[in-house]
Amino acid sequence: MPALTVKVKRFDGKKSWWQEYKVDIKSRKISVLDVLVRIKEEQDPTLAVRYSCRMAICGSCGMVINGVPRLACQTLLAEIKDDTITVEPMWNHRVIKDLVVDTEPNFEKLRKVKPYTIRDLKEIYESDREIGQKPEELEKYYNFAYCIECGLCMAACPVVATNPRFLGPMALAAAYRWSADSRDQGWPVRAKIVDTEEGVWSCHLAYTCSAVCPRGVDPGFAIQLVKAALMRRAKKL
Amino acid sequence: MDHISCDVLIIGSGLAGLRAAAAAAESGGRLDICVVTKVSGPRSHSISAEGGMAGVLYPDSGDSPELHAYDTVKGGDFLVDQDAAMVLAEEAPREIAYLEKIGVAWTRTPDGRIAQRLFGGMSRPRTAFAKDKTGLYIMSAIYRHVKKLPVEFYEEHMVTRLVVKNKRFLGAVALDLRRGEARLFKAKAGVVATGGGGRMFKFTTMGYANTGEMLGFALRSGLALKDMEFVQWHPTALVPSGILVSEAARGEGGYLVNKQGERFMKRYAPQKMELAPRDIVSRAIASECEAGRGFIHEESGMCYVGLDLRHIDRERLKERLPLLLEVARTYAGLDPSEDLIPVAPAVHYFMGGIHVDTYGRVLAPDGSWVRGLWAAGEAAAVSVHGANRLGSNSLSECSVWGRLTGEAAAKYAMEAPTPSTDERYIEAAQGEESRIFDKLLHKETGGISVYELKGRLQDAMEQHFGPFRQGSTMKEGIPKLLKIREDFANVRVEDGGRVYNQNLKDALELDGMIDAALAVAYGALARQESRGAHYRLDYPRRDDENWLKHTVAFFNGGQIQLSYIPVRITKWTKFEERKY
């Protein structure tokens, strides 16, 4: 197998530069994360990458691979025909070091939409009985609950790129997920938060969020569902 | 150095840590609660849990907490503290209901109740689940729930030292990865919930973060580890990556077959077949491989068997095991409806951990309480799993003991006096700062790479302390580990920077891992019997007369020393041979 060339956009807190690594590979059935870990362990321990589960569920290793925001562990070399890979940190995020970015602003926006069950607290804390949920009620929000908060949708969104106040696809999809849950009674509260300039109305329907989501959450669709509910003046999602 | 004062300091942010934080914050004590964690966001390994969480939700179905507890005791090959098993069985249903109310997307039955499925070693279907991504749905709900509570998070802060003096917990020193500084956390009470150490082995289902260094640091702070020799191999990890293929695949009817297409479990567990406990299935797979009846993976040379789901309805697979379909497709290029899935046993869970009592209170080597300190989840050894954990009991354990320890720590902190700002803190903090930044960070070049040394540790553990152990092999393994311990003094940190220095973090992790690995090794060599996950070719039988006891490992003059304490037997006194 020919050597793979990996170009990594690096940052040390002050300056940024592109660095090239050559890696010998036996098979293309390995992930970009496997390659980066090998570089770290065998060639350059100064390279910083955030990673943990290596099975596309913990949401740590979002980055831009050959121009597309993706999870490194979910991207196999077999899908990349080229022998050169370029890797850069997620767009629209402040870089801490190399491929490690600050995702706090995403979490901050997420918190704004109150991503938790809103209902009488007594029912949560003072009873041991479950609330219950029919399979069809579960189905309504289930796919949107599959968000792993990796931030790739935020990296891909053209509106986030130009308007830092825009709540963005991650938070807006969460607003839908929690409001559409039959156990939740928070839609009236969240509707006020998302029915704003920073909320759903800034979405231009580029759908890049849905295109890059590694879990098929389809945040773009969630935003449109929220818009429709606002137009209908729906009392409940 | 920053000094941060907390009433309750929780170390770790997986399910146990977050549940402890929630319980402490909901205690109504207006406490300063700090969560210090080396990961960022909801990215702890609990998120990778797949199959489900055990708890008897509907006793009218003929199930009962007693039955759950008994299955747990038997599954653990009777090394389980029986009062702990009862706590687990009685409290787990309440935890599943609590998680339901904070928004976990449990899979449902048509009438809206929580669906439950069958798991290995469980005599009734009592495992609640959210498809096969239970951990993700639990973590994404509880992380967001805790974030709205008055809890201060210190993320990507790796604790490098527990400050314990005169059997009293005082706090911890942590390395703030983002800023590259050490910080001192002073606390009245603490909960350690840092998970297991699977990465000390080569082939593991655990993520990269599961290095288990806190277990080693616990030894250094004068704490004890219990039953570390009991390491669980999960029978079905995807070859060659080690990614977990949930036991739910067998719970939903999957077969295990060898190269001859034979369901070989009939030789090892004729009644329960594929749903025998994990230790039995793992050894069965290893035995098939030894006998030459396994497949050989071309690139890695690893031996494996096939997980056969081809007879299961495609729609049911999609409904109940979507992650498995995805993982098989992405990482093995396979379709489980048409192909066998290549699986082999991989290190999955540590039954052992920090020595605690039934309520999660940390105990010193002499059995007295280390005041102000609790431990929960995989990092702790409550002895609820004994010698082998049943699948789906770990999420229950994390949630139950997360809550119990969080509540207890909060109560203690409310009553405890404010800790004095005495010299013991400053001493500990300065010592640690100089160890990290002066000694480790500014190592001269030319030493040994962190990763080379870590590789040697993983090879040694795999080779000498695997699923089939033998006295002579283990005796050869221990000097290797001691040499690794010695060579760590020459480890080189090549990254000289402060901000997000992962190379430094990796070195600090390895440091703790080596000591934790030594506790596994000495415990395994000493235990001359086979019980649960600890199997010795030279002592193939369980020996209740001499070995129905817990191993307690601690440091004495920098060397591991072992002592033993009895198993708490409160209910079941007949220790039958485990036949499934």
Short mmCIF file of N, CA, C and O in Angstrom, two decimals, chain A residues 27 29 34 37 40-41 45-60 73-74 76 96-97 100 104 107 110-111 115-117 123-125 127-135 138 141-142 145-146 148-150 177-178 183 215, chain B residues 26 40-43 47-48 50 58 94 97-98 100-106 108-114 131 133 136-137 144-145 147-148 155-156 199 204-209 241-243 299 323 326 330-331 451 494-495 499-500 502-503 506:
data_model
loop_
_atom_site.label_atom_id
_atom_site.label_comp_id
_atom_site.label_asym_id
_atom_site.label_seq_id
_atom_site.Cartn_x
_atom_site.Cartn_y
_atom_site.Cartn_z
N SER A 27 -4.30 -1.31 5.28
CA SER A 27 -5.66 -1.52 4.78
C SER A 27 -6.40 -0.19 4.83
O SER A 27 -6.05 0.70 5.62
N LYS A 29 -9.52 -0.12 5.60
CA LYS A 29 -10.65 -0.35 6.49
C LYS A 29 -10.41 0.25 7.87
O LYS A 29 -10.82 -0.32 8.88
N ASP A 34 -8.25 6.55 13.52
CA ASP A 34 -7.16 5.58 13.70
C ASP A 34 -5.85 6.16 13.19
O ASP A 34 -4.80 6.00 13.81
N VAL A 37 -4.56 8.95 15.51
CA VAL A 37 -4.01 8.40 16.76
C VAL A 37 -2.63 7.79 16.48
O VAL A 37 -1.70 7.96 17.27
N LYS A 40 -0.16 10.59 16.32
CA LYS A 40 0.13 11.04 17.69
C LYS A 40 1.09 10.10 18.41
O LYS A 40 2.02 10.53 19.07
N GLU A 41 0.81 8.81 18.28
CA GLU A 41 1.58 7.85 19.07
C GLU A 41 2.93 7.51 18.46
O GLU A 41 3.87 7.18 19.17
N PRO A 45 3.70 13.41 19.11
CA PRO A 45 2.83 13.46 20.29
C PRO A 45 2.33 14.86 20.63
O PRO A 45 1.51 15.02 21.52
N THR A 46 2.79 15.87 19.89
CA THR A 46 2.29 17.22 20.19
C THR A 46 0.94 17.50 19.51
O THR A 46 0.31 18.50 19.78
N LEU A 47 0.54 16.61 18.62
CA LEU A 47 -0.74 16.81 17.92
C LEU A 47 -1.92 16.60 18.88
O LEU A 47 -1.99 15.58 19.57
N ALA A 48 -2.82 17.58 18.92
CA ALA A 48 -3.97 17.48 19.83
C ALA A 48 -5.25 17.16 19.06
O ALA A 48 -5.60 17.84 18.09
N VAL A 49 -5.94 16.11 19.48
CA VAL A 49 -7.21 15.67 18.90
C VAL A 49 -8.10 15.23 20.05
O VAL A 49 -7.63 14.53 20.94
N ARG A 50 -9.36 15.60 20.02
CA ARG A 50 -10.27 15.12 21.07
C ARG A 50 -10.94 13.84 20.55
O ARG A 50 -11.49 13.84 19.46
N TYR A 51 -10.92 12.78 21.33
CA TYR A 51 -11.53 11.53 20.89
C TYR A 51 -11.77 10.65 22.09
O TYR A 51 -11.11 10.78 23.10
N SER A 52 -12.76 9.77 21.98
CA SER A 52 -12.93 8.80 23.06
C SER A 52 -13.52 7.48 22.60
O SER A 52 -12.83 6.48 22.56
N CYS A 53 -14.80 7.46 22.19
CA CYS A 53 -15.47 6.15 22.06
C CYS A 53 -15.06 5.38 20.82
O CYS A 53 -15.21 4.18 20.76
N ARG A 54 -14.60 6.04 19.79
CA ARG A 54 -14.25 5.50 18.47
C ARG A 54 -15.36 4.69 17.80
O ARG A 54 -15.12 3.87 16.94
N MET A 55 -16.63 4.94 18.22
CA MET A 55 -17.76 4.26 17.58
C MET A 55 -18.89 5.23 17.25
O MET A 55 -20.06 4.85 17.17
N ALA A 56 -18.53 6.50 17.05
CA ALA A 56 -19.47 7.52 16.56
C ALA A 56 -20.66 7.75 17.46
O ALA A 56 -21.76 7.98 17.00
N ILE A 57 -20.44 7.70 18.77
CA ILE A 57 -21.57 7.97 19.66
C ILE A 57 -21.24 8.99 20.74
O ILE A 57 -22.13 9.61 21.31
N CYS A 58 -19.95 9.23 21.02
CA CYS A 58 -19.64 10.18 22.10
C CYS A 58 -19.55 11.61 21.58
O CYS A 58 -19.61 12.55 22.36
N GLY A 59 -19.38 11.78 20.26
CA GLY A 59 -19.41 13.12 19.69
C GLY A 59 -18.16 13.95 19.90
O GLY A 59 -18.19 15.16 19.78
N SER A 60 -17.03 13.33 20.20
CA SER A 60 -15.81 14.09 20.49
C SER A 60 -15.05 14.55 19.25
O SER A 60 -14.45 15.61 19.27
N CYS A 73 -13.88 9.30 13.52
CA CYS A 73 -13.98 7.85 13.77
C CYS A 73 -14.99 7.19 12.85
O CYS A 73 -15.01 5.98 12.71
N GLN A 74 -15.87 8.01 12.25
CA GLN A 74 -16.92 7.44 11.39
C GLN A 74 -16.52 7.50 9.92
O GLN A 74 -17.23 7.02 9.05
N LEU A 76 -14.17 6.26 7.16
CA LEU A 76 -13.18 5.24 6.83
C LEU A 76 -12.38 5.66 5.60
O LEU A 76 -12.88 6.33 4.71
N ILE A 96 -8.81 25.77 20.19
CA ILE A 96 -7.99 25.78 21.40
C ILE A 96 -6.58 25.34 21.04
O ILE A 96 -5.60 26.02 21.31
N LYS A 97 -6.49 24.20 20.43
CA LYS A 97 -5.21 23.70 19.92
C LYS A 97 -5.46 22.70 18.79
O LYS A 97 -6.32 21.82 18.94
N VAL A 100 -8.63 20.60 18.32
CA VAL A 100 -9.50 20.72 19.48
C VAL A 100 -10.11 22.12 19.51
O VAL A 100 -9.39 23.11 19.52
N GLU A 104 -18.10 25.16 23.97
CA GLU A 104 -18.93 25.79 25.01
C GLU A 104 -20.04 26.68 24.44
O GLU A 104 -21.17 26.62 24.91
N PHE A 107 -23.00 24.69 23.60
CA PHE A 107 -23.72 24.23 24.80
C PHE A 107 -24.50 25.38 25.43
O PHE A 107 -25.59 25.19 25.97
N LEU A 110 -27.58 25.80 23.50
CA LEU A 110 -28.46 24.68 23.81
C LEU A 110 -29.21 24.95 25.12
O LEU A 110 -30.42 24.73 25.22
N ARG A 111 -28.49 25.44 26.10
CA ARG A 111 -29.11 25.73 27.40
C ARG A 111 -30.24 26.74 27.26
O ARG A 111 -31.22 26.68 27.99
N PRO A 115 -33.31 22.49 27.36
CA PRO A 115 -33.35 21.10 26.85
C PRO A 115 -33.55 20.08 27.95
O PRO A 115 -32.65 19.29 28.26
N TYR A 116 -34.70 20.09 28.56
CA TYR A 116 -35.03 19.12 29.61
C TYR A 116 -36.55 19.10 29.77
O TYR A 116 -37.24 19.97 29.23
N THR A 117 -37.04 18.10 30.49
CA THR A 117 -38.48 17.99 30.68
C THR A 117 -38.99 19.15 31.53
O THR A 117 -38.54 19.34 32.65
N GLU A 123 -44.18 16.00 40.29
CA GLU A 123 -44.35 14.72 39.61
C GLU A 123 -43.02 14.04 39.36
O GLU A 123 -42.92 12.83 39.28
N ILE A 124 -41.98 14.86 39.21
CA ILE A 124 -40.66 14.28 38.98
C ILE A 124 -40.06 13.76 40.28
O ILE A 124 -39.52 12.66 40.33
N TYR A 125 -40.16 14.56 41.32
CA TYR A 125 -39.41 14.21 42.52
C TYR A 125 -40.19 13.46 43.58
O TYR A 125 -39.62 12.81 44.43
N SER A 127 -42.87 11.27 43.20
CA SER A 127 -43.57 10.03 42.88
C SER A 127 -42.57 9.06 42.25
O SER A 127 -41.65 9.47 41.56
N ASP A 128 -42.77 7.79 42.52
CA ASP A 128 -41.91 6.78 41.90
C ASP A 128 -42.57 6.20 40.66
O ASP A 128 -42.03 5.30 40.04
N ARG A 129 -43.75 6.70 40.33
CA ARG A 129 -44.46 6.15 39.18
C ARG A 129 -43.98 6.77 37.89
O ARG A 129 -43.69 7.96 37.82
N GLU A 130 -43.91 5.94 36.84
CA GLU A 130 -43.52 6.48 35.55
C GLU A 130 -44.68 7.27 34.94
O GLU A 130 -45.84 7.05 35.29
N ILE A 131 -44.33 8.19 34.03
CA ILE A 131 -45.36 8.99 33.39
C ILE A 131 -46.04 8.18 32.29
O ILE A 131 -47.25 8.25 32.12
N GLY A 132 -45.25 7.41 31.56
CA GLY A 132 -45.80 6.60 30.48
C GLY A 132 -45.73 7.33 29.14
O GLY A 132 -45.71 8.57 29.09
N GLN A 133 -45.64 6.56 28.07
CA GLN A 133 -45.55 7.14 26.73
C GLN A 133 -45.87 6.05 25.72
O GLN A 133 -45.29 4.97 25.77
N LYS A 134 -46.80 6.35 24.84
CA LYS A 134 -47.17 5.38 23.80
C LYS A 134 -46.07 5.34 22.73
O LYS A 134 -45.44 6.36 22.47
N PRO A 135 -45.90 4.17 22.08
CA PRO A 135 -44.87 4.10 21.04
C PRO A 135 -45.01 5.19 19.97
O PRO A 135 -44.02 5.74 19.49
N LEU A 138 -43.57 8.34 21.30
CA LEU A 138 -42.11 8.22 21.30
C LEU A 138 -41.57 8.52 19.90
O LEU A 138 -40.59 9.24 19.72
N TYR A 141 -40.64 12.21 18.55
CA TYR A 141 -39.41 12.97 18.83
C TYR A 141 -38.17 12.11 18.78
O TYR A 141 -37.05 12.61 18.86
N TYR A 142 -38.36 10.77 18.67
CA TYR A 142 -37.26 9.85 18.90
C TYR A 142 -36.01 10.18 18.08
O TYR A 142 -34.90 10.27 18.60
N ALA A 145 -33.97 13.00 19.24
CA ALA A 145 -33.29 12.81 20.52
C ALA A 145 -31.95 12.12 20.33
O ALA A 145 -31.21 11.90 21.28
N TYR A 146 -31.63 11.79 19.08
CA TYR A 146 -30.40 11.06 18.81
C TYR A 146 -29.20 11.99 18.65
O TYR A 146 -28.13 11.59 18.20
N ILE A 148 -25.91 13.85 19.36
CA ILE A 148 -24.77 13.56 20.24
C ILE A 148 -23.97 14.84 20.55
O ILE A 148 -22.87 14.76 21.10
N GLU A 149 -24.52 15.98 20.19
CA GLU A 149 -23.93 17.29 20.54
C GLU A 149 -22.49 17.44 20.05
O GLU A 149 -21.67 18.06 20.70
N CYS A 150 -22.20 16.85 18.89
CA CYS A 150 -20.83 16.90 18.37
C CYS A 150 -20.49 18.28 17.81
O CYS A 150 -19.33 18.65 17.73
N ARG A 177 -37.20 18.64 19.86
CA ARG A 177 -37.16 17.32 20.51
C ARG A 177 -37.86 17.37 21.88
O ARG A 177 -38.66 16.51 22.20
N TRP A 178 -37.53 18.37 22.69
CA TRP A 178 -38.10 18.38 24.04
C TRP A 178 -39.57 18.79 24.01
O TRP A 178 -40.38 18.23 24.75
N ARG A 183 -44.21 13.90 27.43
CA ARG A 183 -44.05 14.10 28.87
C ARG A 183 -43.79 15.57 29.22
O ARG A 183 -43.82 15.96 30.38
N ARG A 215 -25.58 11.41 12.76
CA ARG A 215 -26.57 10.52 13.36
C ARG A 215 -27.91 10.62 12.66
O ARG A 215 -28.89 10.08 13.14
N GLU B 26 -30.24 18.13 44.38
CA GLU B 26 -31.66 18.04 44.70
C GLU B 26 -31.90 17.81 46.19
O GLU B 26 -33.03 17.66 46.63
N SER B 40 -15.24 16.32 28.05
CA SER B 40 -16.04 17.53 27.85
C SER B 40 -17.43 17.12 27.42
O SER B 40 -17.60 16.15 26.69
N GLY B 41 -18.43 17.84 27.90
CA GLY B 41 -19.80 17.54 27.51
C GLY B 41 -20.21 16.13 27.94
O GLY B 41 -19.57 15.53 28.79
N PRO B 42 -21.27 15.63 27.35
CA PRO B 42 -21.79 14.31 27.78
C PRO B 42 -21.02 13.17 27.11
O PRO B 42 -21.61 12.27 26.55
N ARG B 43 -19.70 13.21 27.13
CA ARG B 43 -18.93 12.29 26.30
C ARG B 43 -18.27 11.14 27.07
O ARG B 43 -17.41 10.45 26.54
N ILE B 47 -21.99 6.76 27.76
CA ILE B 47 -22.76 7.05 26.55
C ILE B 47 -22.72 5.88 25.57
O ILE B 47 -23.59 5.73 24.73
N SER B 48 -21.71 5.03 25.69
CA SER B 48 -21.59 3.89 24.77
C SER B 48 -22.37 2.66 25.24
O SER B 48 -22.38 1.66 24.54
N GLU B 50 -25.08 0.04 25.62
CA GLU B 50 -26.01 -0.28 24.55
C GLU B 50 -27.28 -0.98 25.02
O GLU B 50 -28.38 -0.47 24.90
N TYR B 58 -42.33 -4.30 36.80
CA TYR B 58 -43.72 -4.74 36.87
C TYR B 58 -43.80 -6.08 37.58
O TYR B 58 -43.82 -7.14 36.94
N ARG B 94 -36.83 2.34 40.85
CA ARG B 94 -37.03 3.77 41.13
C ARG B 94 -36.13 4.63 40.23
O ARG B 94 -36.53 5.69 39.75
N ALA B 97 -37.50 4.79 36.72
CA ALA B 97 -38.63 5.73 36.70
C ALA B 97 -38.13 7.17 36.76
O ALA B 97 -38.64 8.05 36.07
N TYR B 98 -37.12 7.43 37.57
CA TYR B 98 -36.54 8.78 37.66
C TYR B 98 -36.01 9.21 36.28
O TYR B 98 -36.29 10.31 35.81
N GLU B 100 -36.94 8.10 33.48
CA GLU B 100 -38.07 8.28 32.58
C GLU B 100 -38.60 9.71 32.70
O GLU B 100 -38.91 10.36 31.72
N LYS B 101 -38.66 10.19 33.95
CA LYS B 101 -39.26 11.51 34.15
C LYS B 101 -38.36 12.65 33.69
O LYS B 101 -38.85 13.72 33.35
N ILE B 102 -37.05 12.41 33.68
CA ILE B 102 -36.19 13.49 33.18
C ILE B 102 -35.97 13.37 31.68
O ILE B 102 -35.17 14.11 31.10
N GLY B 103 -36.69 12.47 31.02
CA GLY B 103 -36.73 12.52 29.56
C GLY B 103 -36.05 11.41 28.78
O GLY B 103 -35.87 11.52 27.58
N VAL B 104 -35.64 10.32 29.44
CA VAL B 104 -35.01 9.23 28.68
C VAL B 104 -36.04 8.57 27.75
O VAL B 104 -37.17 8.31 28.16
N ALA B 105 -35.63 8.33 26.52
CA ALA B 105 -36.54 7.81 25.49
C ALA B 105 -36.63 6.29 25.56
O ALA B 105 -36.28 5.58 24.61
N TRP B 106 -37.11 5.76 26.67
CA TRP B 106 -37.22 4.30 26.81
C TRP B 106 -38.09 3.73 25.70
O TRP B 106 -39.12 4.30 25.35
N ARG B 108 -40.95 1.40 24.33
CA ARG B 108 -42.22 1.16 25.02
C ARG B 108 -42.98 -0.05 24.50
O ARG B 108 -42.80 -0.47 23.36
N THR B 109 -43.88 -0.54 25.34
CA THR B 109 -44.86 -1.54 24.89
C THR B 109 -46.05 -0.75 24.34
O THR B 109 -46.19 0.44 24.62
N PRO B 110 -46.94 -1.41 23.57
CA PRO B 110 -48.05 -0.66 22.96
C PRO B 110 -48.90 0.11 23.97
O PRO B 110 -49.46 1.15 23.65
N ASP B 111 -49.01 -0.37 25.23
CA ASP B 111 -49.84 0.35 26.20
C ASP B 111 -49.09 1.50 26.90
O ASP B 111 -49.62 2.11 27.81
N GLY B 112 -47.86 1.77 26.46
CA GLY B 112 -47.15 2.93 27.00
C GLY B 112 -46.24 2.64 28.17
O GLY B 112 -45.61 3.54 28.71
N ARG B 113 -46.16 1.36 28.57
CA ARG B 113 -45.23 1.04 29.65
C ARG B 113 -43.82 0.86 29.08
O ARG B 113 -43.62 0.78 27.87
N ILE B 114 -42.84 0.79 29.98
CA ILE B 114 -41.46 0.62 29.53
C ILE B 114 -41.23 -0.84 29.15
O ILE B 114 -41.52 -1.74 29.94
N LYS B 131 -33.82 1.24 22.50
CA LYS B 131 -33.25 0.50 21.36
C LYS B 131 -31.94 -0.12 21.80
O LYS B 131 -31.89 -0.73 22.86
N LYS B 133 -29.15 1.87 22.19
CA LYS B 133 -28.34 3.06 22.47
C LYS B 133 -28.75 3.60 23.83
O LYS B 133 -28.88 4.81 24.02
N LEU B 136 -26.61 6.37 25.48
CA LEU B 136 -26.72 7.69 24.86
C LEU B 136 -27.98 8.41 25.31
O LEU B 136 -27.94 9.58 25.70
N TYR B 137 -29.12 7.69 25.30
CA TYR B 137 -30.36 8.36 25.68
C TYR B 137 -30.37 8.73 27.15
O TYR B 137 -30.93 9.76 27.54
N ARG B 144 -28.11 17.05 30.50
CA ARG B 144 -28.86 18.30 30.37
C ARG B 144 -29.63 18.62 31.65
O ARG B 144 -29.78 19.77 32.02
N HIS B 145 -30.12 17.58 32.31
CA HIS B 145 -30.85 17.76 33.57
C HIS B 145 -29.91 18.36 34.62
O HIS B 145 -30.26 19.34 35.30
N LYS B 147 -27.19 20.00 34.13
CA LYS B 147 -26.73 21.33 33.73
C LYS B 147 -27.70 22.44 34.14
O LYS B 147 -27.32 23.60 34.21
N LYS B 148 -28.96 22.10 34.37
CA LYS B 148 -29.90 23.16 34.78
C LYS B 148 -29.92 23.30 36.30
O LYS B 148 -30.53 24.22 36.84
N GLU B 155 -14.82 20.98 33.26
CA GLU B 155 -14.62 19.94 32.25
C GLU B 155 -13.18 19.95 31.74
O GLU B 155 -12.48 20.95 31.80
N GLU B 156 -12.78 18.81 31.20
CA GLU B 156 -11.40 18.61 30.75
C GLU B 156 -10.42 19.02 31.85
O GLU B 156 -9.41 19.68 31.62
N ARG B 199 -8.48 0.15 29.23
CA ARG B 199 -7.38 0.44 28.30
C ARG B 199 -6.03 -0.08 28.78
O ARG B 199 -5.02 0.09 28.09
N THR B 204 -10.20 -4.17 23.93
CA THR B 204 -11.24 -3.78 24.89
C THR B 204 -12.38 -3.07 24.19
O THR B 204 -12.19 -2.43 23.15
N THR B 205 -13.56 -3.20 24.77
CA THR B 205 -14.71 -2.47 24.25
C THR B 205 -14.69 -1.02 24.73
O THR B 205 -15.44 -0.19 24.24
N MET B 206 -13.85 -0.73 25.71
CA MET B 206 -13.89 0.60 26.33
C MET B 206 -13.24 1.66 25.43
O MET B 206 -12.35 1.37 24.66
N GLY B 207 -13.69 2.89 25.62
CA GLY B 207 -13.16 4.00 24.84
C GLY B 207 -11.77 4.39 25.29
O GLY B 207 -11.27 3.90 26.31
N TYR B 208 -11.17 5.30 24.55
CA TYR B 208 -9.79 5.73 24.86
C TYR B 208 -9.68 6.39 26.24
O TYR B 208 -8.62 6.42 26.83
N ALA B 209 -10.79 6.95 26.72
CA ALA B 209 -10.71 7.68 27.99
C ALA B 209 -10.67 6.75 29.20
O ALA B 209 -10.33 7.18 30.30
N SER B 241 -11.77 -4.04 15.81
CA SER B 241 -11.72 -2.76 16.53
C SER B 241 -12.04 -2.89 18.02
O SER B 241 -11.66 -2.05 18.82
N GLY B 242 -12.78 -3.93 18.41
CA GLY B 242 -13.18 -4.05 19.81
C GLY B 242 -14.47 -3.33 20.13
O GLY B 242 -14.92 -3.31 21.27
N ILE B 243 -15.09 -2.72 19.13
CA ILE B 243 -16.36 -2.03 19.37
C ILE B 243 -17.40 -3.04 19.85
O ILE B 243 -17.51 -4.14 19.32
N GLU B 299 -6.65 -9.57 8.25
CA GLU B 299 -5.67 -8.51 8.48
C GLU B 299 -5.02 -8.57 9.85
O GLU B 299 -3.83 -8.36 9.99
N LEU B 323 -28.21 0.30 16.13
CA LEU B 323 -26.80 0.65 16.24
C LEU B 323 -25.92 -0.50 15.76
O LEU B 323 -24.92 -0.29 15.10
N GLU B 326 -25.74 -0.46 12.10
CA GLU B 326 -24.87 0.63 11.64
C GLU B 326 -23.39 0.31 11.86
O GLU B 326 -22.56 0.48 10.96
N THR B 330 -20.61 0.10 9.03
CA THR B 330 -19.52 1.08 8.96
C THR B 330 -18.15 0.44 9.19
O THR B 330 -17.22 0.69 8.45
N TYR B 331 -18.05 -0.36 10.25
CA TYR B 331 -16.72 -0.80 10.65
C TYR B 331 -16.33 -2.19 10.13
O TYR B 331 -15.18 -2.56 10.21
N TYR B 451 3.72 6.17 24.60
CA TYR B 451 2.88 5.22 23.88
C TYR B 451 3.57 3.86 23.74
O TYR B 451 2.92 2.82 23.72
N GLU B 494 6.94 14.81 25.02
CA GLU B 494 7.54 15.58 23.92
C GLU B 494 6.89 16.93 23.69
O GLU B 494 7.51 17.83 23.16
N ASP B 495 5.63 17.03 24.09
CA ASP B 495 4.94 18.31 23.94
C ASP B 495 5.33 19.20 25.12
O ASP B 495 5.02 18.88 26.26
N VAL B 499 -1.07 24.53 26.82
CA VAL B 499 -2.47 24.44 26.45
C VAL B 499 -2.78 23.10 25.78
O VAL B 499 -2.12 22.69 24.84
N TYR B 500 -3.77 22.42 26.32
CA TYR B 500 -4.26 21.15 25.80
C TYR B 500 -3.13 20.18 25.47
O TYR B 500 -3.02 19.65 24.37
N GLN B 502 -2.01 16.96 25.43
CA GLN B 502 -2.52 15.59 25.59
C GLN B 502 -1.42 14.61 25.88
O GLN B 502 -1.63 13.58 26.51
N ASN B 503 -0.23 14.94 25.42
CA ASN B 503 0.91 14.07 25.66
C ASN B 503 1.19 13.98 27.16
O ASN B 503 1.43 12.90 27.72
N ASP B 506 -1.63 11.98 28.72
CA ASP B 506 -1.44 10.55 28.47
C ASP B 506 -0.39 9.96 29.42
O ASP B 506 -0.51 8.83 29.88
#
